[in-house]
């Protein structure tokens, strides 16, 4: 089996890299953050307070989440676009501290990782979801660099972006994700540490692909672009 776990703070480019790796090695890409985001979206839709763990737990009794064909599915609906807002980013970080929420996403993630070759990205993949993954990578970049990349992305998409505000949101989310009581973001002891602050996207993809090939013998099925 080839299971690649990529963990790291938000805005590091994990999704871009994980998608490219899935493409090169012909394996399934799974974005666990998208499932936390889908749950966050549902709390807004159902008018449930993000600090009300009991109501969130009740809401989850009637909630189906999945990650299928690169799409985040909430109760059978594709919510991939709706979950990409700043409000959802912060709310996902808040609700992901509850055990009922983590259990819900963990169950789906563990099932997906047990049935196929995957590259799965999140905060606790190497530590909790697939502790025996063949490859574990902890990807990070300086907060200032992540903020600058994010501002460039937003401006390119024709959206407004203010550097200091983006940096503050990145730091706030880093703090929440790293300091929650249950399964916080941390590097697994056996993970390869990759600081991408000074890497281009192509260099980053190559670095991860080389780690996979050198450690497992798996070859990419596609030529580099
Ligand atoms: O990777 P992302 O930005 O889409 O994740 C959104 C939030 O979900 C993140 O701030 C924390 C939470 N999350 C988590 O707790 N564990 C994961 N494995 C993935 C995401």
PDB file of N, CA, C and O in Angstrom, residues 21-27 218-224:
ATOM      1  N   UNK A  21       0.742  15.333  -6.221  1.00  0.00           N
ATOM      2  CA  UNK A  21       1.318  14.021  -5.893  1.00  0.00           C
ATOM      3  C   UNK A  21       0.328  12.906  -6.253  1.00  0.00           C
ATOM      4  O   UNK A  21       0.704  11.872  -6.814  1.00  0.00           O
ATOM      5  N   UNK A  22      -0.950  13.147  -5.964  1.00  0.00           N
ATOM      6  CA  UNK A  22      -1.981  12.156  -6.305  1.00  0.00           C
ATOM      7  C   UNK A  22      -1.971  11.914  -7.814  1.00  0.00           C
ATOM      8  O   UNK A  22      -2.031  10.771  -8.276  1.00  0.00           O
ATOM      9  N   UNK A  23      -1.845  12.994  -8.554  1.00  0.00           N
ATOM     10  CA  UNK A  23      -1.836  12.934 -10.007  1.00  0.00           C
ATOM     11  C   UNK A  23      -0.594  12.174 -10.507  1.00  0.00           C
ATOM     12  O   UNK A  23      -0.684  11.278 -11.344  1.00  0.00           O
ATOM     13  N   UNK A  24       0.556  12.504  -9.974  1.00  0.00           N
ATOM     14  CA  UNK A  24       1.805  11.866 -10.435  1.00  0.00           C
ATOM     15  C   UNK A  24       1.864  10.377 -10.122  1.00  0.00           C
ATOM     16  O   UNK A  24       2.398   9.590 -10.888  1.00  0.00           O
ATOM     17  N   UNK A  25       1.342   9.996  -8.942  1.00  0.00           N
ATOM     18  CA  UNK A  25       1.461   8.590  -8.533  1.00  0.00           C
ATOM     19  C   UNK A  25       0.179   7.781  -8.785  1.00  0.00           C
ATOM     20  O   UNK A  25       0.131   6.594  -8.485  1.00  0.00           O
ATOM     21  N   UNK A  26      -0.840   8.460  -9.313  1.00  0.00           N
ATOM     22  CA  UNK A  26      -2.090   7.761  -9.619  1.00  0.00           C
ATOM     23  C   UNK A  26      -2.786   7.237  -8.386  1.00  0.00           C
ATOM     24  O   UNK A  26      -3.304   6.119  -8.360  1.00  0.00           O
ATOM     25  N   UNK A  27      -2.771   8.037  -7.320  1.00  0.00           N
ATOM     26  CA  UNK A  27      -3.457   7.620  -6.094  1.00  0.00           C
ATOM     27  C   UNK A  27      -4.515   8.664  -5.733  1.00  0.00           C
ATOM     28  O   UNK A  27      -4.577   9.741  -6.318  1.00  0.00           O
ATOM     29  N   UNK A 218       8.117   3.353  -5.050  1.00  0.00           N
ATOM     30  CA  UNK A 218       7.024   3.725  -5.968  1.00  0.00           C
ATOM     31  C   UNK A 218       7.525   4.791  -6.934  1.00  0.00           C
ATOM     32  O   UNK A 218       8.145   5.763  -6.518  1.00  0.00           O
ATOM     33  N   UNK A 219       7.230   4.588  -8.231  1.00  0.00           N
ATOM     34  CA  UNK A 219       7.630   5.572  -9.244  1.00  0.00           C
ATOM     35  C   UNK A 219       6.418   6.382  -9.651  1.00  0.00           C
ATOM     36  O   UNK A 219       5.311   5.850  -9.683  1.00  0.00           O
ATOM     37  N   UNK A 220       6.650   7.639 -10.013  1.00  0.00           N
ATOM     38  CA  UNK A 220       5.514   8.412 -10.503  1.00  0.00           C
ATOM     39  C   UNK A 220       5.097   7.848 -11.858  1.00  0.00           C
ATOM     40  O   UNK A 220       5.931   7.365 -12.626  1.00  0.00           O
ATOM     41  N   UNK A 221       3.797   7.896 -12.143  1.00  0.00           N
ATOM     42  CA  UNK A 221       3.305   7.311 -13.392  1.00  0.00           C
ATOM     43  C   UNK A 221       3.275   8.355 -14.499  1.00  0.00           C
ATOM     44  O   UNK A 221       2.958   8.074 -15.622  1.00  0.00           O
ATOM     45  N   UNK A 222       3.576   9.609 -14.121  1.00  0.00           N
ATOM     46  CA  UNK A 222       3.520  10.674 -15.113  1.00  0.00           C
ATOM     47  C   UNK A 222       4.839  11.397 -15.159  1.00  0.00           C
ATOM     48  O   UNK A 222       5.530  11.527 -14.147  1.00  0.00           O
ATOM     49  N   UNK A 223       5.189  11.898 -16.335  1.00  0.00           N
ATOM     50  CA  UNK A 223       6.367  12.739 -16.464  1.00  0.00           C
ATOM     51  C   UNK A 223       6.105  14.050 -15.748  1.00  0.00           C
ATOM     52  O   UNK A 223       4.967  14.495 -15.666  1.00  0.00           O
ATOM     53  N   UNK A 224       7.191  14.679 -15.276  1.00  0.00           N
ATOM     54  CA  UNK A 224       7.041  16.008 -14.688  1.00  0.00           C
ATOM     55  C   UNK A 224       6.542  16.963 -15.752  1.00  0.00           C
ATOM     56  O   UNK A 224       6.869  16.823 -16.914  1.00  0.00           O
TER      57      UNK A 224
END
